[in-house]
CSV table of C-alpha atoms and ligand atoms in Angstrom, one decimal:
chain,number,residue,atom,x,y,z
A,1,MET,CA,-11.7,-9.0,-19.5
A,2,SER,CA,-10.2,-6.4,-21.8
A,3,ALA,CA,-11.8,-3.1,-21.7
A,4,SER,CA,-14.5,-2.1,-24.2
A,5,PRO,CA,-13.3,-0.1,-27.4
A,6,THR,CA,-15.5,3.1,-25.6
A,7,ASP,CA,-14.2,2.9,-22.1
A,8,ARG,CA,-10.3,2.7,-23.9
A,9,LEU,CA,-11.2,5.9,-25.9
A,10,LEU,CA,-12.5,7.5,-22.8
A,11,ALA,CA,-9.5,6.4,-21.1
A,12,LEU,CA,-7.4,8.4,-23.8
A,13,LEU,CA,-9.5,11.5,-23.7
A,14,HIS,CA,-9.5,11.5,-19.6
A,15,ALA,CA,-5.4,11.6,-19.8
A,16,ASP,CA,-5.8,15.4,-20.1
A,17,PRO,CA,-9.5,16.8,-20.8
A,18,ASP,CA,-8.1,20.5,-21.2
A,19,ARG,CA,-5.5,19.8,-23.3
A,20,PHE,CA,-8.0,17.5,-25.5
A,21,THR,CA,-10.4,20.3,-25.8
A,22,LYS,CA,-8.0,23.2,-26.2
A,23,ASP,CA,-6.4,21.2,-29.1
A,24,LEU,CA,-10.0,20.4,-30.7
A,25,TYR,CA,-11.3,24.1,-30.4
A,26,ALA,CA,-7.7,25.4,-32.1
A,27,THR,CA,-8.6,22.7,-35.1
A,28,LEU,CA,-11.6,24.1,-35.5
A,29,PHE,CA,-10.7,27.5,-35.2
A,30,ALA,CA,-7.9,27.1,-38.0
A,31,LEU,CA,-10.1,25.3,-40.0
A,32,ALA,CA,-13.2,27.9,-39.9
A,33,PRO,CA,-11.9,30.9,-38.4
A,34,GLU,CA,-15.0,32.8,-38.3
A,35,THR,CA,-16.3,30.1,-35.7
A,36,ARG,CA,-13.8,32.0,-33.2
A,37,GLU,CA,-16.3,34.9,-32.5
A,38,MET,CA,-19.2,32.8,-32.2
A,39,PHE,CA,-17.4,31.5,-28.5
A,40,PRO,CA,-16.8,33.6,-25.3
A,41,ALA,CA,-13.1,35.5,-24.9
A,42,ASN,CA,-12.6,32.9,-22.0
A,43,MET,CA,-13.1,29.2,-23.5
A,44,ALA,CA,-12.7,27.6,-20.1
A,45,GLU,CA,-16.5,26.9,-19.1
A,46,GLN,CA,-17.2,26.1,-23.3
A,47,ARG,CA,-14.3,23.3,-22.9
A,48,GLN,CA,-15.6,22.0,-20.1
A,49,VAL,CA,-19.4,21.5,-21.5
A,50,LEU,CA,-17.9,20.3,-24.7
A,51,PHE,CA,-15.8,17.4,-22.8
A,52,ASP,CA,-19.1,16.5,-20.4
A,53,THR,CA,-21.6,16.3,-23.6
A,54,LEU,CA,-18.5,14.0,-25.7
A,55,GLU,CA,-18.7,11.9,-22.5
A,56,LEU,CA,-22.2,11.4,-22.3
A,57,LEU,CA,-22.1,10.6,-25.6
A,58,LEU,CA,-19.6,8.3,-25.9
A,59,THR,CA,-21.2,6.5,-22.8
A,60,GLY,CA,-24.5,6.4,-24.0
A,61,LEU,CA,-24.8,5.9,-28.0
A,62,GLY,CA,-25.5,2.3,-28.8
A,63,THR,CA,-27.3,2.1,-25.4
A,64,ASP,CA,-31.1,2.1,-24.6
A,65,ASP,CA,-30.4,6.1,-23.8
A,66,GLU,CA,-29.3,6.4,-27.7
A,67,GLN,CA,-32.9,7.9,-28.6
A,68,ASP,CA,-32.8,10.4,-25.9
A,69,LEU,CA,-29.2,11.6,-26.7
A,70,ILE,CA,-30.2,12.1,-30.5
A,71,ALA,CA,-33.1,13.8,-29.3
A,72,PHE,CA,-30.9,16.1,-26.9
A,73,LEU,CA,-28.7,16.9,-30.0
A,74,ALA,CA,-31.6,17.6,-32.4
A,75,GLN,CA,-32.5,20.3,-29.7
A,76,LEU,CA,-28.9,21.5,-29.4
A,77,GLY,CA,-28.6,22.0,-33.4
A,78,ARG,CA,-31.8,23.5,-33.2
A,79,ASP,CA,-30.3,25.7,-30.3
A,80,HIS,CA,-27.1,26.9,-32.1
A,81,ARG,CA,-29.0,28.2,-35.3
A,82,ARG,CA,-29.0,31.7,-33.5
A,83,TYR,CA,-25.1,31.6,-33.7
A,84,GLY,CA,-25.4,31.2,-37.2
A,85,VAL,CA,-23.7,28.1,-37.6
A,86,THR,CA,-23.6,26.4,-40.8
A,87,SER,CA,-23.4,22.8,-42.4
A,88,ALA,CA,-19.8,24.3,-43.3
A,89,HIS,CA,-19.4,24.7,-39.5
A,90,TYR,CA,-20.5,21.3,-38.7
A,91,GLN,CA,-18.0,19.8,-41.0
A,92,ALA,CA,-15.1,21.5,-39.8
A,93,PHE,CA,-16.2,20.5,-36.2
A,94,THR,CA,-16.4,16.6,-37.2
A,95,LYS,CA,-12.7,16.9,-38.7
A,96,ALA,CA,-11.6,18.9,-35.7
A,97,LEU,CA,-13.1,16.1,-33.7
A,98,VAL,CA,-11.7,13.3,-35.8
A,99,TRP,CA,-8.1,14.8,-35.9
A,100,THR,CA,-7.9,15.6,-32.4
A,101,ILE,CA,-9.3,12.0,-31.2
A,102,ARG,CA,-6.7,10.5,-33.7
A,103,ASP,CA,-3.8,12.5,-32.1
A,104,ARG,CA,-4.6,10.5,-29.3
A,105,VAL,CA,-5.4,6.9,-30.4
A,106,GLY,CA,-2.9,6.9,-33.6
A,107,PRO,CA,-3.0,7.2,-37.1
A,108,ARG,CA,-4.6,3.1,-37.1
A,109,PRO,CA,-6.9,2.6,-34.3
A,110,ASP,CA,-8.2,-0.8,-34.6
A,111,PRO,CA,-11.7,-1.5,-36.0
A,112,ALA,CA,-13.6,-1.6,-33.2
A,113,LEU,CA,-12.5,2.0,-31.8
A,114,ARG,CA,-12.6,3.3,-35.2
A,115,THR,CA,-16.3,2.6,-35.2
A,116,VAL,CA,-16.8,4.4,-32.1
A,117,ILE,CA,-15.1,7.4,-33.3
A,118,VAL,CA,-17.1,7.3,-36.5
A,119,ARG,CA,-20.3,7.1,-34.6
A,120,LEU,CA,-19.3,9.8,-32.3
A,121,ALA,CA,-18.4,12.4,-35.1
A,122,GLY,CA,-20.9,11.0,-37.6
A,123,ILE,CA,-23.8,11.6,-35.4
A,124,THR,CA,-23.3,14.3,-33.4
A,125,ALA,CA,-22.7,16.8,-36.3
A,126,ALA,CA,-25.4,15.1,-38.6
A,127,THR,CA,-27.7,15.0,-36.2
A,128,MET,CA,-27.5,18.7,-34.6
A,129,ASP,CA,-27.0,19.9,-38.3
A,130,GLY,CA,-29.8,18.1,-39.6
A,131,ALA,CA,-32.2,19.5,-36.9
A,132,ALA,CA,-31.1,23.0,-37.6
A,133,ARG,CA,-31.8,22.8,-41.5
A,134,ALA,CA,-35.2,21.2,-40.5
A,135,GLU,CA,-36.2,23.8,-38.5
A,136,ALA,CA,-34.8,26.7,-40.6
A,137,GLU,CA,-37.6,26.0,-43.3
A,138,HIS,CA,-40.3,27.1,-40.6
A,139,THR,CA,-38.9,28.9,-38.0
A,140,PRO,CA,-36.4,31.7,-37.8
A,141,ALA,CA,-33.1,31.7,-35.9
A,142,TYR,CA,-34.2,34.4,-33.3
A,143,TRP,CA,-36.8,36.8,-33.4
A,144,GLU,CA,-36.1,40.8,-33.1
A,145,ALA,CA,-37.4,42.7,-30.4
A,146,THR,CA,-37.4,46.4,-29.5
A,147,VAL,CA,-37.5,47.8,-25.9
A,148,LEU,CA,-40.7,49.9,-25.1
A,149,GLU,CA,-40.2,50.3,-21.5
A,150,HIS,CA,-38.0,49.7,-18.8
A,151,HIS,CA,-38.3,50.2,-15.1
A,152,ARG,CA,-36.4,50.0,-12.1
A,153,LEU,CA,-38.7,47.9,-9.6
A,154,THR,CA,-36.0,48.0,-7.0
A,155,ARG,CA,-31.9,48.5,-6.8
A,156,ASP,CA,-31.4,45.1,-8.4
A,157,LEU,CA,-34.3,44.4,-10.3
A,158,ALA,CA,-35.8,45.9,-13.6
A,159,LEU,CA,-39.2,44.9,-15.3
A,160,VAL,CA,-38.5,45.1,-19.4
A,161,ARG,CA,-41.1,45.1,-22.1
A,162,LEU,CA,-40.4,44.9,-25.7
A,163,GLN,CA,-42.5,44.6,-28.8
A,164,ALA,CA,-41.2,41.5,-31.3
A,165,ASP,CA,-41.3,42.2,-34.9
A,166,ALA,CA,-43.1,39.0,-35.3
A,167,ALA,CA,-44.8,36.9,-32.7
A,168,VAL,CA,-42.4,34.7,-30.8
A,169,PRO,CA,-44.4,31.2,-30.0
A,170,TYR,CA,-43.7,30.3,-26.6
A,171,LEU,CA,-45.6,28.1,-23.9
A,172,PRO,CA,-46.5,29.7,-20.6
A,173,GLY,CA,-43.9,28.7,-18.0
A,174,GLN,CA,-41.5,27.8,-20.9
A,175,TYR,CA,-38.3,30.4,-21.3
A,176,VAL,CA,-36.2,32.2,-24.1
A,177,SER,CA,-32.7,32.8,-24.9
A,178,VAL,CA,-32.0,36.6,-25.1
A,179,GLN,CA,-29.4,38.5,-26.4
A,180,VAL,CA,-28.8,42.3,-25.6
A,181,PRO,CA,-26.8,45.4,-27.3
A,182,GLN,CA,-25.2,45.5,-24.0
A,183,ALA,CA,-23.5,42.3,-24.1
A,184,PRO,CA,-23.0,41.3,-27.8
A,185,GLY,CA,-22.5,37.6,-28.3
A,186,GLN,CA,-23.7,36.5,-24.6
A,187,TRP,CA,-27.1,34.5,-24.5
A,188,ARG,CA,-28.7,34.1,-21.3
A,189,PHE,CA,-32.1,32.7,-20.5
A,190,LEU,CA,-35.1,34.8,-19.3
A,191,SER,CA,-38.5,33.6,-18.6
A,192,PRO,CA,-41.2,35.5,-19.8
A,193,THR,CA,-43.4,37.1,-17.2
A,194,ILE,CA,-47.1,36.8,-20.0
A,195,PRO,CA,-48.1,34.3,-21.9
A,196,ALA,CA,-47.1,34.2,-25.6
A,197,ASP,CA,-48.9,37.3,-27.4
A,198,ALA,CA,-50.2,37.2,-30.7
A,199,HIS,CA,-49.0,40.9,-31.5
A,200,GLY,CA,-45.3,40.0,-30.0
A,201,LEU,CA,-45.2,41.9,-26.8
A,202,LEU,CA,-42.9,40.5,-24.3
A,203,GLU,CA,-42.3,40.9,-21.0
A,204,PHE,CA,-39.1,40.1,-18.6
A,205,GLN,CA,-38.1,40.6,-14.8
A,206,VAL,CA,-34.5,40.7,-14.7
A,207,ARG,CA,-32.4,40.6,-11.6
A,208,ALA,CA,-28.8,41.6,-11.6
A,209,VAL,CA,-26.8,39.0,-10.3
A,210,ASP,CA,-23.5,40.1,-8.4
A,211,GLY,CA,-20.8,39.8,-10.7
A,212,GLY,CA,-22.5,39.0,-13.4
A,213,GLN,CA,-21.1,39.7,-17.2
A,214,VAL,CA,-25.1,40.3,-18.3
A,215,SER,CA,-27.8,40.8,-16.1
A,216,PRO,CA,-26.6,44.0,-14.1
A,217,ARG,CA,-26.2,45.7,-17.5
A,218,ILE,CA,-29.6,44.8,-18.3
A,219,VAL,CA,-30.9,46.5,-15.1
A,220,THR,CA,-28.9,49.7,-15.4
A,221,GLY,CA,-28.1,50.0,-18.8
A,222,THR,CA,-31.3,48.9,-20.9
A,223,GLY,CA,-32.6,51.9,-22.7
A,224,VAL,CA,-36.0,52.3,-25.1
A,225,GLY,CA,-35.6,51.4,-28.4
A,226,ASP,CA,-32.8,49.1,-27.9
A,227,ARG,CA,-32.9,45.7,-30.2
A,228,TRP,CA,-32.9,42.1,-28.4
A,229,ARG,CA,-32.5,39.2,-29.9
A,230,ILE,CA,-34.8,36.5,-28.7
A,231,GLY,CA,-34.1,32.5,-29.2
A,232,ALA,CA,-36.2,29.2,-29.1
A,233,PRO,CA,-38.3,28.8,-26.3
A,234,HIS,CA,-37.5,26.0,-24.0
A,235,GLY,CA,-38.5,24.0,-21.0
A,236,ALA,CA,-41.6,22.1,-19.7
A,237,LEU,CA,-43.0,23.9,-16.6
A,238,GLU,CA,-46.3,23.4,-16.7
A,239,VAL,CA,-49.7,22.7,-14.8
A,240,ASP,CA,-51.0,19.6,-16.0
A,241,ARG,CA,-54.5,20.1,-16.2
A,242,GLN,CA,-55.2,16.0,-16.9
A,243,ALA,CA,-53.5,15.0,-13.7
A,244,GLY,CA,-56.5,16.0,-11.8
A,245,SER,CA,-54.3,17.0,-8.6
A,246,ASP,CA,-53.8,20.8,-7.5
A,247,VAL,CA,-50.9,22.6,-8.0
A,248,LEU,CA,-48.3,23.7,-5.2
A,249,MET,CA,-46.3,26.8,-6.8
A,250,ILE,CA,-43.0,28.4,-4.9
A,251,ALA,CA,-41.4,31.0,-6.7
A,252,GLY,CA,-37.9,33.2,-5.3
A,253,GLY,CA,-37.4,36.4,-6.5
A,254,SER,CA,-37.7,36.9,-10.3
A,255,GLY,CA,-38.4,33.0,-10.3
A,256,ILE,CA,-42.0,34.3,-10.4
A,257,ALA,CA,-41.7,35.0,-14.0
A,258,PRO,CA,-43.0,31.8,-15.5
A,259,LEU,CA,-45.3,30.6,-12.6
A,260,ARG,CA,-47.1,34.4,-13.0
A,261,ALA,CA,-47.2,33.3,-16.9
A,262,LEU,CA,-48.9,30.0,-15.9
A,263,ILE,CA,-51.4,31.7,-13.6
A,264,LEU,CA,-52.2,34.5,-16.4
A,265,ASP,CA,-52.8,31.4,-19.1
A,266,MET,CA,-55.0,29.7,-16.3
A,267,CYS,CA,-57.3,32.8,-15.9
A,268,ASN,CA,-58.3,31.9,-19.3
A,269,TYR,CA,-60.1,28.8,-18.6
A,270,GLY,CA,-63.4,28.5,-16.4
A,271,PHE,CA,-62.1,25.5,-14.3
A,272,ASN,CA,-58.7,25.3,-13.1
A,273,PRO,CA,-56.9,22.9,-9.9
A,274,ARG,CA,-56.3,24.9,-6.8
A,275,VAL,CA,-52.8,26.7,-6.9
A,276,HIS,CA,-50.9,27.3,-3.7
A,277,LEU,CA,-48.4,30.1,-4.7
A,278,PHE,CA,-45.6,30.9,-2.3
A,279,TYR,CA,-43.9,33.9,-3.4
A,280,GLY,CA,-40.6,34.9,-1.6
A,281,ALA,CA,-37.6,37.2,-1.4
A,282,ARG,CA,-35.2,38.3,1.2
A,283,HIS,CA,-37.4,41.7,2.2
A,284,PRO,CA,-41.4,42.2,1.7
A,285,GLY,CA,-40.5,45.0,-0.6
A,286,GLU,CA,-38.9,42.6,-3.3
A,287,LEU,CA,-42.6,40.9,-3.7
A,288,VAL,CA,-43.1,43.3,-6.5
A,289,GLU,CA,-45.7,41.3,-8.1
A,290,LEU,CA,-47.7,40.8,-4.9
A,291,ALA,CA,-50.0,43.3,-5.5
A,292,THR,CA,-51.1,41.9,-9.3
A,293,LEU,CA,-51.2,38.6,-7.8
A,294,TRP,CA,-53.7,39.5,-5.1
A,295,GLN,CA,-55.7,41.0,-7.6
A,296,ILE,CA,-55.8,38.0,-9.7
A,297,SER,CA,-56.6,35.8,-6.3
A,298,MET,CA,-59.8,38.1,-5.4
A,299,THR,CA,-61.4,37.2,-8.9
A,300,ASN,CA,-60.0,33.7,-9.6
A,301,PRO,CA,-61.0,31.7,-6.1
A,302,TRP,CA,-59.2,28.7,-7.3
A,303,LEU,CA,-55.5,30.8,-6.6
A,304,THR,CA,-54.2,31.4,-3.2
A,305,VAL,CA,-51.4,33.5,-2.9
A,306,VAL,CA,-48.8,33.6,0.4
A,307,PRO,CA,-46.3,36.2,0.7
A,308,VAL,CA,-42.9,34.8,2.4
A,309,ALA,CA,-39.7,37.2,3.5
A,310,GLU,CA,-36.6,36.0,5.0
A,311,ASP,CA,-36.4,39.4,6.8
A,312,PRO,CA,-39.7,40.8,7.8
A,313,GLU,CA,-38.1,44.5,7.8
A,314,ASP,CA,-37.5,46.7,4.9
A,315,PRO,CA,-33.7,48.1,4.5
A,316,TRP,CA,-34.3,51.4,3.8
A,317,TRP,CA,-33.8,51.4,0.2
A,318,LEU,CA,-37.2,49.7,-0.4
A,319,ARG,CA,-40.5,50.2,1.1
A,320,THR,CA,-43.6,48.3,1.2
A,321,ASP,CA,-46.8,49.9,1.6
A,322,PRO,CA,-48.4,48.6,4.8
A,323,GLU,CA,-51.6,48.4,3.0
A,324,LEU,CA,-50.3,46.0,0.7
A,325,LEU,CA,-49.3,43.3,3.1
A,326,ARG,CA,-52.9,43.6,4.6
A,327,GLY,CA,-54.8,43.0,1.3
A,328,GLY,CA,-54.6,39.4,0.6
A,329,LEU,CA,-56.1,36.8,2.9
A,330,HIS,CA,-52.9,35.3,4.0
A,331,THR,CA,-50.2,37.8,6.0
A,332,LEU,CA,-46.7,37.7,5.5
A,333,ARG,CA,-44.4,34.6,6.6
A,334,THR,CA,-41.4,34.6,7.8
A,335,GLY,CA,-38.5,32.5,7.0
A,336,THR,CA,-36.9,30.8,4.0
A,337,LEU,CA,-39.1,29.5,1.0
A,338,ALA,CA,-38.3,26.0,1.9
A,339,GLN,CA,-38.9,26.5,5.6
A,340,VAL,CA,-42.4,28.1,5.4
A,341,VAL,CA,-43.5,25.7,2.5
A,342,GLY,CA,-42.4,22.5,4.5
A,343,SER,CA,-44.1,23.8,7.6
A,344,TYR,CA,-47.7,23.0,6.2
A,345,GLY,CA,-46.8,19.5,5.4
A,346,SER,CA,-45.5,17.4,3.1
A,347,TRP,CA,-47.8,18.5,-0.1
A,348,SER,CA,-47.3,14.7,-1.2
A,349,ASP,CA,-50.9,15.0,-3.4
A,350,ARG,CA,-50.0,18.2,-5.4
A,351,GLN,CA,-47.9,19.0,-8.5
A,352,VAL,CA,-44.9,20.9,-7.4
A,353,LEU,CA,-43.6,23.9,-9.6
A,354,VAL,CA,-40.6,25.0,-8.2
A,355,SER,CA,-38.9,28.7,-9.4
A,356,GLY,CA,-35.9,30.8,-8.5
A,357,SER,CA,-32.0,31.1,-8.1
A,358,PRO,CA,-30.4,27.8,-8.1
A,359,ARG,CA,-29.8,28.2,-4.6
A,360,MET,CA,-33.3,28.5,-4.0
A,361,ILE,CA,-34.4,25.6,-6.0
A,362,ARG,CA,-31.5,23.3,-4.6
A,363,SER,CA,-32.6,24.0,-1.1
A,364,THR,CA,-36.3,23.7,-1.5
A,365,VAL,CA,-36.4,20.6,-3.7
A,366,ARG,CA,-34.0,19.2,-0.9
A,367,HIS,CA,-36.1,20.2,1.5
A,368,LEU,CA,-39.5,18.8,0.1
A,369,THR,CA,-38.2,15.5,-0.8
A,370,ARG,CA,-36.6,15.2,3.0
A,371,ILE,CA,-40.2,15.8,4.4
A,372,GLY,CA,-41.9,13.5,2.1
A,373,THR,CA,-43.0,15.1,-1.6
A,374,PRO,CA,-42.3,12.4,-3.9
A,375,ALA,CA,-39.4,13.7,-6.3
A,376,ASP,CA,-41.4,12.7,-9.3
A,377,ASN,CA,-44.1,15.6,-8.3
A,378,ILE,CA,-41.8,18.1,-8.5
A,379,ALA,CA,-41.0,20.0,-11.5
A,380,TYR,CA,-38.4,22.7,-11.9
A,381,ASP,CA,-36.0,24.5,-14.8
A,382,PRO,CA,-32.6,23.4,-15.3
A,383,TYR,CA,-29.9,25.6,-13.4
B,1,FAD,C1,-34.2,28.6,-17.3
B,1,FAD,C2,-33.8,29.7,-16.7
B,1,FAD,C3,-34.6,30.9,-16.8
B,1,FAD,C4,-34.2,32.3,-15.9
B,1,FAD,N1,-35.0,32.9,-16.2
B,1,FAD,C5,-34.4,34.3,-15.7
B,1,FAD,C6,-35.1,35.3,-15.4
B,1,FAD,O1,-36.4,35.4,-15.7
B,1,FAD,N2,-35.1,36.4,-15.1
B,1,FAD,C7,-33.9,36.7,-15.0
B,1,FAD,O2,-33.1,37.7,-14.2
B,1,FAD,N3,-32.8,35.6,-14.6
B,1,FAD,C8,-33.2,34.3,-15.1
B,1,FAD,N4,-32.2,33.6,-15.4
B,1,FAD,C9,-31.1,33.6,-15.2
B,1,FAD,C10,-30.0,34.4,-16.0
B,1,FAD,O3,-30.1,33.5,-17.2
B,1,FAD,C11,-28.5,34.5,-16.0
B,1,FAD,O4,-28.1,33.2,-15.8
B,1,FAD,C12,-28.5,35.3,-14.9
B,1,FAD,O5,-29.2,36.8,-15.2
B,1,FAD,C13,-26.9,35.5,-14.5
B,1,FAD,O6,-26.4,36.1,-15.8
B,1,FAD,P1,-25.0,37.1,-15.8
B,1,FAD,O7,-24.4,37.0,-17.2
B,1,FAD,O8,-25.5,38.1,-15.1
B,1,FAD,O9,-24.2,36.2,-14.8
B,1,FAD,P2,-23.0,35.4,-15.3
B,1,FAD,O10,-21.6,36.2,-15.9
B,1,FAD,O11,-23.2,34.3,-16.2
B,1,FAD,O12,-22.2,34.5,-14.2
B,1,FAD,C14,-21.9,35.4,-12.8
B,1,FAD,C15,-21.8,34.6,-11.6
B,1,FAD,O13,-23.6,34.6,-10.8
B,1,FAD,C16,-23.6,33.1,-10.9
B,1,FAD,N5,-25.3,33.3,-11.1
B,1,FAD,C17,-25.6,32.4,-12.5
B,1,FAD,N6,-26.9,33.1,-12.5
B,1,FAD,C18,-27.5,33.1,-11.5
B,1,FAD,C19,-28.7,33.2,-10.9
B,1,FAD,N7,-29.7,33.3,-11.4
B,1,FAD,N8,-28.8,33.5,-9.3
B,1,FAD,C20,-27.3,33.8,-8.4
B,1,FAD,N9,-26.0,33.7,-9.1
B,1,FAD,C21,-26.2,33.1,-10.4
B,1,FAD,C22,-22.9,32.5,-11.7
B,1,FAD,O14,-22.9,30.8,-11.1
B,1,FAD,C23,-21.5,32.9,-11.6
B,1,FAD,O15,-20.8,32.7,-10.5
B,1,FAD,C24,-32.7,32.0,-15.6
B,1,FAD,C25,-32.2,31.1,-15.9
B,1,FAD,C26,-32.4,29.6,-16.2
B,1,FAD,C27,-31.3,28.7,-16.4
């Protein structure tokens, strides 16, 4: 049986993905030189992302997944507004894509192959551009905000409070993309630690990642008066109040941010499902939100907070108030979050929300599913 046109095209692109994406971007930058500065200096990761996206579209368009892919492209289009992408840029991208593919398939592809190429190029740019233009009618490409406060909570953790020029409409538990003046052109996701505020107040907890290009600059270099750009909100981490089940929350380090926002939001309701929060870090002194969370739990009996530390002793640069660890109903548990949470049973009847570093999310989700928590009950942000 002969290969389908999609498979033939995929085989041609797979012959040398790196060359293909290099040629595509070179053509795009020749057609629209101003787009070069929308991308990072090192394009390796970007090229890989583009290739993976094209492959996903090629295999999914024309199948049952098409509607999901179109929704994904629309979201991508709305996201790209923050870079200043215009309709002319989408047209240049379409040309660059078609020309680069044509170089591989030859000037006269057979009709079936031509249909696949036209559909790929047409749907991609048109959907992204259309969604971006529709959203531009009622939402700015990004919001601007001024830093009001910057506190170093620990050696590698900072709290940043900002005043946005206008309220940023996000749901508790969602994350936003952020660009700071110390790293122009580089957007990173951060999760607000408070629910959306009608007056535009924002608060983030940022951990400096070793060797990171942006987070260490936020932690060490942020100054009062800095202007940040805040992009569109994303994510669907939420407490499903209709589900009727209780909630297990598991937060590692600065992963507490979206769960803190959800808990603060829940305080506005008279009735809530029970929430069992395991809040973990390497050392007790890094559990910077513990005092606040315990305070909340004292007036909101639906909330239980269990502190977890991999090492119960603080190193010399951290100091935990011994009174603090005596302040809650639950004593400090030692171990990784996965071990400690798992030691309580399978939690199979709970909605489970996990938030933290990619490593922490991976190991916690793996552990929970292994001990019997249904994978469908576990929610976490992409990492
Ligand atoms: C949905 C979502 C929400 C997020 N919310 C927050 C938040 O509220 N507060 C916060 O501080 N960070 C948050 N992050 C992480 C943040 O977006 C950045 O990825 C992180 O700050 C690293 O950026 P960087 O530029 O310093 O590192 P990069 O230069 O991008 O990466 C440097 C190295 O660090 C690794 N790395 C990237 N991110 C992490 C990480 N989180 N943990 C460990 N290693 C990592 C990379 O793989 C790479 O090897 C969130 C990420 C996602 C996906």
